[in-house]
mmCIF file of N, CA and C in Angstrom:
data_model
loop_
_atom_site.group_PDB
_atom_site.id
_atom_site.type_symbol
_atom_site.label_atom_id
_atom_site.label_comp_id
_atom_site.label_asym_id
_atom_site.label_seq_id
_atom_site.Cartn_x
_atom_site.Cartn_y
_atom_site.Cartn_z
ATOM 1 N N MET A 1 75.966 122.958 109.817
ATOM 2 C CA MET A 1 76.025 122.267 108.219
ATOM 3 C C MET A 1 74.558 123.233 107.382
ATOM 4 N N GLU A 2 73.722 123.063 108.239
ATOM 5 C CA GLU A 2 72.528 124.088 108.082
ATOM 6 C C GLU A 2 72.849 125.554 107.150
ATOM 7 N N LYS A 3 73.682 126.179 108.086
ATOM 8 C CA LYS A 3 74.276 127.550 107.341
ATOM 9 C C LYS A 3 75.113 127.522 106.352
ATOM 10 N N ILE A 4 75.891 126.593 106.487
ATOM 11 C CA ILE A 4 76.857 126.614 104.979
ATOM 12 C C ILE A 4 75.857 126.326 103.762
ATOM 13 N N ASP A 5 75.005 125.300 104.297
ATOM 14 C CA ASP A 5 73.957 124.646 102.782
ATOM 15 C C ASP A 5 73.172 126.453 102.485
ATOM 16 N N THR A 6 72.672 127.185 103.390
ATOM 17 C CA THR A 6 72.139 128.269 103.295
ATOM 18 C C THR A 6 72.955 128.948 102.374
ATOM 19 N N LEU A 7 74.180 129.614 102.789
ATOM 20 C CA LEU A 7 74.989 130.239 102.421
ATOM 21 C C LEU A 7 75.607 129.932 100.739
ATOM 22 N N ILE A 8 75.626 128.498 100.768
ATOM 23 C CA ILE A 8 75.546 128.197 99.298
ATOM 24 C C ILE A 8 74.741 128.498 98.290
ATOM 25 N N SER A 9 73.502 128.512 99.016
ATOM 26 C CA SER A 9 72.211 128.789 98.321
ATOM 27 C C SER A 9 72.168 130.222 97.784
ATOM 28 N N ARG A 10 72.676 131.137 98.863
ATOM 29 C CA ARG A 10 72.703 132.689 98.500
ATOM 30 C C ARG A 10 74.009 132.864 97.448
ATOM 31 N N LEU A 11 75.083 132.221 97.650
ATOM 32 C CA LEU A 11 76.081 132.598 96.865
ATOM 33 C C LEU A 11 75.674 131.974 94.802
ATOM 34 N N GLU A 12 74.911 131.320 95.210
ATOM 35 C CA GLU A 12 74.181 130.610 94.057
ATOM 36 C C GLU A 12 73.384 131.449 93.227
ATOM 37 N N SER A 13 72.435 132.252 93.909
ATOM 38 C CA SER A 13 71.527 132.995 93.506
ATOM 39 C C SER A 13 72.421 134.488 93.051
ATOM 40 N N MET A 14 73.188 134.667 93.911
ATOM 41 C CA MET A 14 74.178 135.879 93.543
ATOM 42 C C MET A 14 74.946 135.392 91.917
ATOM 43 N N ARG A 15 75.343 134.501 91.953
ATOM 44 C CA ARG A 15 75.958 134.169 90.698
ATOM 45 C C ARG A 15 75.006 134.025 89.428
ATOM 46 N N ALA A 16 73.730 133.686 89.705
ATOM 47 C CA ALA A 16 72.874 133.810 88.562
ATOM 48 C C ALA A 16 72.169 135.342 88.137
ATOM 49 N N ASN A 17 72.273 136.191 89.153
ATOM 50 C CA ASN A 17 72.548 137.429 88.893
ATOM 51 C C ASN A 17 73.632 138.112 87.995
ATOM 52 N N ILE A 18 74.642 137.824 88.360
ATOM 53 C CA ILE A 18 75.673 138.304 88.101
ATOM 54 C C ILE A 18 76.419 137.636 86.344
ATOM 55 N N TYR A 19 76.489 136.708 86.526
ATOM 56 C CA TYR A 19 77.022 135.724 85.486
ATOM 57 C C TYR A 19 76.090 134.952 84.879
ATOM 58 N N PRO A 20 76.583 134.533 83.373
ATOM 59 C CA PRO A 20 75.492 133.542 82.401
ATOM 60 C C PRO A 20 75.879 132.376 83.299
ATOM 61 N N ASP A 21 74.594 131.599 82.720
ATOM 62 C CA ASP A 21 74.385 129.793 83.370
ATOM 63 C C ASP A 21 75.862 128.999 83.356
ATOM 64 N N ASP A 22 76.453 129.369 82.063
ATOM 65 C CA ASP A 22 77.419 128.338 82.033
ATOM 66 C C ASP A 22 78.771 129.014 82.321
ATOM 67 N N TRP A 23 78.815 129.939 82.923
ATOM 68 C CA TRP A 23 80.020 130.693 83.174
ATOM 69 C C TRP A 23 80.622 129.878 84.358
ATOM 70 N N ASP A 24 81.973 129.576 84.465
ATOM 71 C CA ASP A 24 82.617 128.983 85.483
ATOM 72 C C ASP A 24 84.397 129.475 85.883
ATOM 73 N N ALA A 25 84.150 130.800 85.298
ATOM 74 C CA ALA A 25 85.364 131.450 85.575
ATOM 75 C C ALA A 25 85.156 132.542 86.378
ATOM 76 N N ASP A 26 84.388 132.345 87.528
ATOM 77 C CA ASP A 26 84.761 133.353 88.552
ATOM 78 C C ASP A 26 84.695 133.084 90.036
ATOM 79 N N PRO A 27 85.195 134.036 90.597
ATOM 80 C CA PRO A 27 85.527 133.632 91.987
ATOM 81 C C PRO A 27 84.530 132.976 92.742
ATOM 82 N N LEU A 28 83.345 133.506 92.648
ATOM 83 C CA LEU A 28 81.731 132.587 93.369
ATOM 84 C C LEU A 28 82.194 131.084 93.183
ATOM 85 N N TYR A 29 82.387 130.932 91.890
ATOM 86 C CA TYR A 29 82.162 129.245 91.574
ATOM 87 C C TYR A 29 83.273 128.288 92.498
ATOM 88 N N ASP A 30 84.355 129.157 92.214
ATOM 89 C CA ASP A 30 85.286 128.058 93.121
ATOM 90 C C ASP A 30 85.029 128.233 94.762
ATOM 91 N N VAL A 31 84.602 129.218 95.268
ATOM 92 C CA VAL A 31 84.207 129.319 96.292
ATOM 93 C C VAL A 31 82.552 128.143 96.631
ATOM 94 N N ILE A 32 81.698 128.347 95.964
ATOM 95 C CA ILE A 32 80.900 127.636 96.014
ATOM 96 C C ILE A 32 81.151 126.017 95.807
ATOM 97 N N ARG A 33 82.230 125.495 94.876
ATOM 98 C CA ARG A 33 82.643 124.438 94.729
ATOM 99 C C ARG A 33 83.738 124.019 96.333
ATOM 100 N N GLU A 34 84.277 124.720 96.609
ATOM 101 C CA GLU A 34 84.825 124.305 98.036
ATOM 102 C C GLU A 34 83.877 124.167 99.007
ATOM 103 N N LEU A 35 82.691 124.778 99.383
ATOM 104 C CA LEU A 35 81.821 125.003 100.486
ATOM 105 C C LEU A 35 81.248 123.606 100.360
ATOM 106 N N ARG A 36 80.568 123.223 99.143
ATOM 107 C CA ARG A 36 80.355 121.714 98.789
ATOM 108 C C ARG A 36 81.150 120.365 98.956
ATOM 109 N N ARG A 37 82.569 121.082 98.725
ATOM 110 C CA ARG A 37 83.264 119.481 99.178
ATOM 111 C C ARG A 37 83.349 119.514 100.746
ATOM 112 N N ILE A 38 83.122 120.669 101.614
ATOM 113 C CA ILE A 38 83.489 120.893 102.812
ATOM 114 C C ILE A 38 82.363 120.013 103.182
ATOM 115 N N THR A 39 81.056 120.360 103.097
ATOM 116 C CA THR A 39 79.919 119.859 103.479
ATOM 117 C C THR A 39 79.581 118.283 103.352
ATOM 118 N N ALA A 40 80.329 117.995 101.970
ATOM 119 C CA ALA A 40 80.149 116.636 101.837
ATOM 120 C C ALA A 40 81.136 115.660 102.716
ATOM 121 N N GLU A 41 82.219 116.518 102.807
ATOM 122 C CA GLU A 41 83.026 115.652 103.849
ATOM 123 C C GLU A 41 82.375 115.583 105.403
ATOM 124 N N GLU A 42 81.913 116.601 105.677
ATOM 125 C CA GLU A 42 81.264 116.600 107.009
ATOM 126 C C GLU A 42 80.107 115.620 107.236
ATOM 127 N N LYS A 43 79.537 115.613 106.218
ATOM 128 C CA LYS A 43 78.059 114.662 106.021
ATOM 129 C C LYS A 43 78.715 113.550 106.103
ATOM 130 N N GLU A 44 80.020 112.915 105.333
ATOM 131 C CA GLU A 44 80.515 111.823 105.330
ATOM 132 C C GLU A 44 81.068 111.392 106.951
ATOM 133 N N LYS A 45 81.688 112.758 107.473
ATOM 134 C CA LYS A 45 82.018 112.004 108.623
ATOM 135 C C LYS A 45 81.001 111.752 109.855
ATOM 136 N N GLN A 46 79.934 112.315 109.879
ATOM 137 C CA GLN A 46 78.754 112.225 110.366
ATOM 138 C C GLN A 46 78.312 111.051 110.332
ATOM 139 N N GLN A 47 78.331 110.322 108.730
ATOM 140 C CA GLN A 47 77.631 109.106 108.656
ATOM 141 C C GLN A 47 78.419 108.011 109.426
ATOM 142 N N GLU A 48 79.846 108.272 109.065
ATOM 143 C CA GLU A 48 81.090 107.141 109.710
ATOM 144 C C GLU A 48 80.633 107.171 111.166
ATOM 145 N N ALA A 49 80.112 108.266 111.921
ATOM 146 C CA ALA A 49 80.083 108.470 113.577
ATOM 147 C C ALA A 49 79.101 107.553 113.690
ATOM 148 N N LEU A 50 77.744 108.068 113.157
ATOM 149 C CA LEU A 50 76.653 106.912 113.200
ATOM 150 C C LEU A 50 76.942 105.537 113.247
ATOM 151 N N SER A 51 78.057 104.902 112.286
ATOM 152 C CA SER A 51 77.910 103.690 111.889
ATOM 153 C C SER A 51 78.776 102.876 113.025
#
């Protein structure tokens, strides 16, 4: 999970250097959103496994 979080941070830095802050019509935006969704699902599964 930590590796994906690191990847998200790197992608966000790349976006900040390429696109304006409020821009959401780029492929990196969609990739970041999908990675966040995946990590949220995995964290939820881990929480459920601990319960």
